[in-house]
Amino acid sequence: PGVASTNELSSTYSVRGGNYDENLVYINDFEVYRPLLVRSGQQEGLSVINPEMVEGINFSAGGFDAIYGDKLSSVLDIKYRKPKKYAGTVNFSLLGASLELENRSKNKKLYYMLGLRYKSNQYLLNTFETKGEYKPSFTDIQLLTGYNISEKFSVEVFANYSRNLYKLVPESRETNFGTINDAKRFTVYFEGQEIDRYETFTGALSLIYHPKPKLNLKLIGSAYHTNEQENFDILGQYFLDQLEADIGKANFGDVAFNLGVGSFLNHARNRLKGKIYSVEHKGELIGDRTLFQWGIKAQHEDIED
């Protein structure tokens, strides 16, 4: 309850009227960030979650614990599994393809899980009211690997590279609206194009230490880089027409007369570069009837917009 999504092409969601960027997302205790300039599902492409790698998901729509971050709306806590043997998954469709491989060494100390995904919404976008040349391309690579140095000490690495390329050369759009007795047609002819590029990289290193069976200590270092560009100059010349509403006439449903003409220009040159670095310590002590958890985190953000 309280969770809503307004775009079928997007994995974004709002909770109790909040914005999508107010929601926290974690993968194996690593906080995951999203591109900041993405404004529509057409440009977004792939979800940050690779479903072939997931073991479990916890979601809280409010009132979450202090062990998470300080955003206001919700927490999506994703756990990727640690593979036990060699396995893989391959998927193909008209919208893209994905490959997932996983394995664990014979001594059970080293494991890895690699996910590759590619997606294109070109066939889907061609069904929209705005006719034109759509060339979207979305690529995602995720790697989770770890090594058990001893029974008490282990290391885990998570890396994610994501690239969204979106190109649109619009040609025309025709929309009919109104009622049966008062129907209108809005027609637009376009010039120009839109070219967007969103490129992000996330890397995280986790050191896990178990000095005692009921004492867990973890040190996490992570880095996030994003390079985003939006470029579009689109000129639209539009016509607003009144449609013939008399069913007895031969031109019923066609344009009866013009109501007005006009034009508009959409222009953007947006550049955003972001670097976020963080170091975090988490601890947990399990008693017979009690559970103690503590943590401390330092983070540096450098945003050029």
XYZ file of C-alpha atoms in Angstrom, residues 92-296:
205
model
C 16.472 -14.005 -25.718
C 13.532 -11.878 -26.824
C 12.587 -9.280 -29.423
C 13.465 -6.593 -26.873
C 16.905 -7.879 -25.858
C 18.952 -10.666 -24.322
C 20.614 -11.618 -21.032
C 23.304 -14.031 -19.851
C 24.055 -15.102 -16.282
C 26.959 -17.343 -15.213
C 27.944 -18.504 -11.736
C 30.396 -20.935 -10.194
C 32.210 -21.922 -7.008
C 35.693 -23.410 -6.799
C 36.304 -26.991 -5.738
C 37.667 -25.909 -2.343
C 34.478 -23.807 -1.872
C 36.497 -20.660 -1.117
C 36.109 -18.682 -4.344
C 32.781 -17.890 -5.967
C 31.563 -15.530 -8.668
C 28.364 -14.499 -10.403
C 28.337 -12.508 -13.663
C 25.295 -10.976 -15.316
C 25.142 -9.374 -18.785
C 22.005 -7.701 -20.101
C 21.075 -5.839 -23.281
C 17.733 -4.270 -24.083
C 16.194 -2.148 -26.836
C 12.674 -0.701 -26.747
C 12.731 0.205 -30.441
C 9.827 -2.043 -31.488
C 7.748 -0.889 -28.543
C 8.458 2.829 -29.021
C 7.496 2.600 -32.702
C 3.892 2.019 -31.593
C 3.684 5.435 -29.864
C 1.671 8.362 -31.248
C 4.906 10.223 -31.989
C 6.204 8.673 -35.218
C 9.911 8.803 -35.946
C 13.218 7.001 -35.760
C 13.849 5.532 -32.290
C 17.280 4.076 -31.469
C 17.465 3.175 -27.762
C 20.222 0.919 -26.454
C 20.610 -0.220 -22.824
C 23.535 -2.284 -21.508
C 24.169 -3.561 -17.983
C 27.057 -5.641 -16.573
C 27.110 -6.850 -12.952
C 29.732 -8.904 -11.145
C 29.631 -10.323 -7.634
C 32.637 -12.309 -6.449
C 34.041 -13.329 -3.097
C 36.794 -15.313 -1.437
C 36.746 -17.036 1.952
C 40.298 -16.550 3.215
C 39.567 -18.473 6.415
C 36.624 -19.443 8.575
C 36.755 -16.011 10.207
C 37.739 -13.710 7.332
C 36.263 -13.222 3.836
C 36.255 -10.650 1.038
C 33.455 -9.719 -1.363
C 33.520 -7.450 -4.439
C 30.555 -5.984 -6.321
C 30.850 -4.087 -9.623
C 28.155 -2.660 -11.874
C 28.479 -0.866 -15.217
C 25.396 0.610 -16.883
C 25.047 2.528 -20.152
C 21.820 3.982 -21.508
C 21.886 5.459 -25.010
C 18.729 7.080 -26.355
C 18.328 8.660 -29.795
C 15.099 9.999 -31.263
C 14.461 11.733 -34.597
C 10.730 12.586 -34.407
C 8.713 13.116 -37.582
C 5.050 13.632 -36.738
C 2.335 13.107 -34.167
C -1.443 12.970 -34.467
C -3.779 12.942 -31.462
C -7.582 12.972 -31.450
C -9.394 14.143 -28.317
C -12.691 15.559 -27.099
C -16.216 14.117 -27.270
C -18.348 12.698 -30.068
C -20.104 16.059 -30.495
C -16.936 18.140 -30.095
C -13.961 16.194 -31.477
C -10.618 17.814 -32.224
C -7.342 16.723 -33.802
C -3.872 17.867 -32.761
C -1.215 17.313 -35.456
C 2.485 18.121 -35.070
C 5.331 17.968 -37.603
C 8.812 17.840 -36.070
C 12.336 18.851 -37.013
C 15.490 18.058 -35.040
C 16.572 15.203 -32.800
C 17.296 14.080 -29.236
C 20.496 12.276 -28.175
C 20.935 11.222 -24.513
C 23.691 9.245 -22.829
C 23.724 8.025 -19.223
C 26.811 6.096 -18.108
C 27.350 4.910 -14.525
C 29.872 2.719 -12.722
C 29.660 1.321 -9.190
C 32.427 -0.557 -7.386
C 32.398 -1.827 -3.808
C 34.734 -3.884 -1.615
C 33.543 -5.580 1.555
C 35.756 -7.120 4.252
C 33.912 -9.466 6.634
C 35.432 -10.648 9.921
C 33.941 -13.102 12.440
C 36.267 -13.112 15.481
C 33.603 -15.020 17.453
C 30.621 -17.100 16.284
C 28.120 -14.432 17.391
C 30.169 -11.345 16.491
C 30.096 -10.047 12.912
C 32.220 -7.108 11.711
C 32.125 -5.621 8.217
C 34.089 -2.837 6.516
C 32.693 -1.522 3.219
C 34.351 0.830 0.747
C 32.479 1.960 -2.353
C 32.780 4.361 -5.293
C 30.138 5.589 -7.740
C 30.805 7.548 -10.939
C 28.192 8.914 -13.325
C 28.560 10.797 -16.597
C 25.264 11.968 -18.072
C 24.481 14.054 -21.166
C 21.218 15.277 -22.647
C 21.150 17.018 -26.030
C 17.996 17.875 -27.930
C 16.722 20.537 -30.306
C 13.220 19.649 -31.432
C 11.042 22.149 -33.338
C 7.349 21.333 -33.581
C 4.877 22.958 -35.975
C 1.354 22.128 -34.810
C -2.185 22.369 -36.194
C -5.347 22.250 -34.088
C -8.376 21.199 -36.179
C -12.085 20.725 -35.547
C -13.419 17.352 -36.773
C -16.779 16.917 -38.476
C -19.236 15.589 -35.858
C -22.331 15.173 -38.088
C -22.608 11.429 -38.715
C -24.838 12.086 -41.737
C -22.134 13.879 -43.697
C -19.665 12.160 -46.009
C -16.650 13.724 -44.305
C -17.647 12.540 -40.806
C -14.531 12.213 -38.656
C -12.379 14.249 -41.052
C -11.125 17.809 -40.552
C -13.955 20.341 -40.869
C -11.901 23.520 -40.340
C -8.714 24.710 -38.684
C -8.782 26.311 -35.227
C -5.184 27.479 -35.007
C -1.541 26.899 -35.780
C 1.650 27.439 -33.821
C 5.117 26.181 -33.030
C 7.293 25.253 -30.060
C 10.989 24.519 -29.492
C 12.438 22.078 -26.947
C 16.140 22.684 -26.340
C 18.590 21.241 -23.809
C 22.317 20.917 -23.250
C 22.555 19.184 -19.885
C 25.807 17.808 -18.466
C 26.183 16.063 -15.139
C 29.245 14.396 -13.662
C 29.091 12.860 -10.211
C 31.554 11.079 -7.948
C 30.518 9.559 -4.628
C 32.976 7.785 -2.318
C 32.127 6.189 1.016
C 33.670 4.090 3.783
C 31.404 2.308 6.244
C 31.718 -0.010 9.225
C 28.906 -2.271 10.397
C 28.895 -4.472 13.478
C 26.525 -7.032 14.953
C 26.575 -8.871 18.267
C 24.054 -11.655 18.798
C 23.168 -12.544 22.377
C 20.876 -15.197 23.799
C 17.950 -12.762 23.937
C 19.420 -9.575 22.538
C 20.799 -8.191 19.287
C 23.178 -5.224 19.154
C 23.921 -3.459 15.876
C 26.126 -0.436 15.293
C 27.719 1.405 12.402
C 29.571 4.498 11.248
